[in-house]
Amino acid sequence: MNESITLSITGNETTLSSNYFPPLNVYEDSEIALLCLQTFNSFPNINSSNNKLAVKVMSNNNNDEGICYIALKTGCYEITDIDRQIKKQINSYNEKYGTTLKFDISIDHNDFRSYIKCNGIIMFDMVNGIAPILGFEKRDYFPEYETHRSEKAVNLNTINSIKV
């Protein structure tokens, strides 16, 4: 049988479903396929379970000067968006406390690993931390190395299963 039916489902929830009447007759030689999933950055990849970061500020003589706590708002972020939001909060911290904390995130488009350059101690070992999203392990990263490369690829895609 060469019959073809296309169903289009739209919505703004994480679960999309549709009741189709009359039911489709799926014959033994039939195939069902998902042709396209267009999300348009509509699934938040940052939420309250993975939005936190802390950076310990170190002075020139390696004295602890405090901790800058960062929390991103729930939303759909690319690496550049995450970098921009973290820098914005760090700049506010620097202005408030007179520190010179610097932070920069970039991505290698060949292997999707992220790179972080920071002059403070990056404290990824925290509850609801952003480390797994950026491909890093949940541990502290010290500033003695110029740039830190993530152990895994960046994980910005929160869709992990599609049921058809």
Short mmCIF file of C-alpha atoms in Angstrom, two decimals:
data_model
loop_
_atom_site.label_atom_id
_atom_site.label_comp_id
_atom_site.label_asym_id
_atom_site.label_seq_id
_atom_site.Cartn_x
_atom_site.Cartn_y
_atom_site.Cartn_z
CA MET A 1 0.00 0.00 0.00
CA ASN A 2 1.39 3.42 -0.94
CA GLU A 3 -0.75 5.57 1.31
CA SER A 4 1.04 8.38 3.13
CA ILE A 5 -0.30 10.39 6.04
CA THR A 6 1.46 13.30 7.72
CA LEU A 7 0.50 14.44 11.20
CA SER A 8 1.71 17.74 12.59
CA ILE A 9 1.72 18.26 16.35
CA THR A 10 2.60 21.57 17.96
CA GLY A 11 2.72 22.68 21.55
CA ASN A 12 4.86 24.13 24.30
CA GLU A 13 5.02 21.22 26.75
CA THR A 14 7.69 18.55 27.12
CA THR A 15 5.14 15.85 26.23
CA LEU A 16 3.22 16.19 22.98
CA SER A 17 0.45 13.77 22.07
CA SER A 18 -2.48 13.60 19.72
CA ASN A 19 -5.61 11.49 19.45
CA TYR A 20 -6.40 10.73 15.84
CA PHE A 21 -9.87 9.59 14.80
CA PRO A 22 -10.56 7.39 13.00
CA PRO A 23 -7.53 5.34 14.01
CA LEU A 24 -4.79 4.77 11.45
CA ASN A 25 -4.63 1.28 9.99
CA VAL A 26 -1.03 0.17 10.18
CA TYR A 27 -0.52 -2.81 7.93
CA GLU A 28 2.20 -5.41 8.25
CA ASP A 29 4.33 -3.80 5.53
CA SER A 30 3.78 -0.26 6.87
CA GLU A 31 6.39 2.02 8.39
CA ILE A 32 6.00 4.81 10.92
CA ALA A 33 8.69 7.46 11.14
CA LEU A 34 9.42 10.78 12.78
CA LEU A 35 10.38 12.99 9.87
CA CYS A 36 11.29 16.14 11.73
CA LEU A 37 11.48 17.57 15.22
CA GLN A 38 11.79 21.34 15.28
CA THR A 39 12.28 22.68 18.78
CA PHE A 40 13.35 26.27 18.07
CA ASN A 41 15.10 26.34 21.47
CA SER A 42 11.81 25.73 23.22
CA PHE A 43 13.04 23.08 25.68
CA PRO A 44 14.93 24.73 28.56
CA ASN A 45 18.38 23.21 29.04
CA ILE A 46 19.12 25.23 32.18
CA ASN A 47 16.78 24.95 35.16
CA SER A 48 16.96 24.84 38.96
CA SER A 49 18.58 21.39 38.87
CA ASN A 50 21.66 22.48 36.85
CA ASN A 51 22.05 26.28 37.02
CA LYS A 52 24.61 26.93 39.76
CA LEU A 53 28.30 27.77 39.75
CA ALA A 54 30.69 29.17 42.33
CA VAL A 55 34.12 30.71 41.82
CA LYS A 56 36.50 31.29 44.70
CA VAL A 57 38.28 34.61 44.26
CA MET A 58 42.02 34.49 44.90
CA SER A 59 44.28 37.50 45.46
CA ASN A 60 47.70 37.90 43.86
CA ASN A 61 49.34 36.29 46.90
CA ASN A 62 46.86 33.34 46.81
CA ASN A 63 44.72 34.53 49.72
CA ASP A 64 41.03 33.65 49.68
CA GLU A 65 39.00 36.83 49.01
CA GLY A 66 35.51 35.32 48.95
CA ILE A 67 33.25 33.28 46.73
CA CYS A 68 31.22 34.53 43.79
CA TYR A 69 27.98 32.52 43.58
CA ILE A 70 26.30 32.41 40.19
CA ALA A 71 22.80 31.16 39.35
CA LEU A 72 21.42 31.23 35.83
CA LYS A 73 17.70 31.73 35.18
CA THR A 74 15.72 28.88 33.65
CA GLY A 75 15.89 29.04 29.87
CA CYS A 76 17.35 27.84 26.59
CA TYR A 77 21.04 28.67 26.43
CA GLU A 78 23.82 28.29 23.92
CA ILE A 79 27.42 28.40 25.19
CA THR A 80 27.70 32.08 24.25
CA ASP A 81 24.55 32.83 26.28
CA ILE A 82 25.92 30.97 29.32
CA ASP A 83 29.22 32.85 28.97
CA ARG A 84 27.43 36.20 28.71
CA GLN A 85 25.24 35.57 31.77
CA ILE A 86 28.14 34.34 33.92
CA LYS A 87 30.26 37.35 32.92
CA LYS A 88 27.40 39.69 33.75
CA GLN A 89 27.10 38.27 37.28
CA ILE A 90 30.89 38.22 37.76
CA ASN A 91 31.12 41.87 36.65
CA SER A 92 28.48 42.78 39.25
CA TYR A 93 30.46 40.87 41.89
CA ASN A 94 33.70 42.63 40.86
CA GLU A 95 32.04 46.06 41.10
CA LYS A 96 30.52 45.29 44.49
CA TYR A 97 33.63 43.80 46.12
CA GLY A 98 36.45 45.46 44.15
CA THR A 99 37.82 42.16 42.83
CA THR A 100 39.28 41.35 39.42
CA LEU A 101 37.70 37.96 38.75
CA LYS A 102 37.77 36.95 35.07
CA PHE A 103 35.88 34.14 33.36
CA ASP A 104 35.59 33.01 29.75
CA ILE A 105 33.88 29.98 28.16
CA SER A 106 34.41 28.86 24.59
CA ILE A 107 33.69 25.69 22.63
CA ASP A 108 35.69 23.58 20.21
CA HIS A 109 33.29 23.02 17.32
CA ASN A 110 35.20 19.89 16.23
CA ASP A 111 34.62 17.80 19.36
CA PHE A 112 32.10 19.97 21.28
CA ARG A 113 34.32 20.23 24.35
CA SER A 114 34.21 23.45 26.28
CA TYR A 115 37.16 25.52 27.44
CA ILE A 116 37.10 27.71 30.52
CA LYS A 117 39.69 30.32 31.38
CA CYS A 118 39.37 31.72 34.90
CA ASN A 119 41.71 33.34 37.43
CA GLY A 120 39.74 31.93 40.37
CA ILE A 121 38.99 28.42 41.63
CA ILE A 122 36.01 27.06 39.71
CA MET A 123 33.91 25.14 42.22
CA PHE A 124 31.92 22.66 40.12
CA ASP A 125 31.49 20.25 43.06
CA MET A 126 28.15 21.64 44.20
CA VAL A 127 24.50 20.61 44.30
CA ASN A 128 22.55 21.63 41.18
CA GLY A 129 25.77 22.65 39.45
CA ILE A 130 26.22 23.43 35.77
CA ALA A 131 29.31 21.19 35.37
CA PRO A 132 27.59 18.32 33.48
CA ILE A 133 26.02 20.75 30.99
CA LEU A 134 29.46 22.18 30.21
CA GLY A 135 31.07 18.71 30.03
CA PHE A 136 33.10 19.06 33.24
CA GLU A 137 33.41 16.72 36.21
CA LYS A 138 31.96 17.77 39.57
CA ARG A 139 35.21 18.92 41.18
CA ASP A 140 37.25 22.07 41.73
CA TYR A 141 39.42 23.46 38.94
CA PHE A 142 42.37 25.57 40.04
CA PRO A 143 43.74 28.59 38.15
CA GLU A 144 47.32 27.33 37.85
CA TYR A 145 46.51 26.07 34.35
CA GLU A 146 45.86 28.66 31.69
CA THR A 147 42.71 27.02 30.28
CA HIS A 148 40.59 24.07 31.44
CA ARG A 149 39.25 21.65 28.79
CA SER A 150 36.09 19.69 29.62
CA GLU A 151 36.38 15.93 30.04
CA LYS A 152 33.21 15.33 28.02
CA ALA A 153 31.33 17.03 25.23
CA VAL A 154 28.98 19.87 26.08
CA ASN A 155 25.45 18.61 26.78
CA LEU A 156 23.08 21.41 25.81
CA ASN A 157 20.43 19.10 24.34
CA THR A 158 17.97 18.06 27.04
CA ILE A 159 15.92 15.81 24.75
CA ASN A 160 16.99 12.26 25.51
CA SER A 161 14.16 10.17 24.06
CA ILE A 162 11.52 10.46 21.39
CA LYS A 163 8.66 7.98 21.42
CA VAL A 164 6.71 7.55 18.20
#
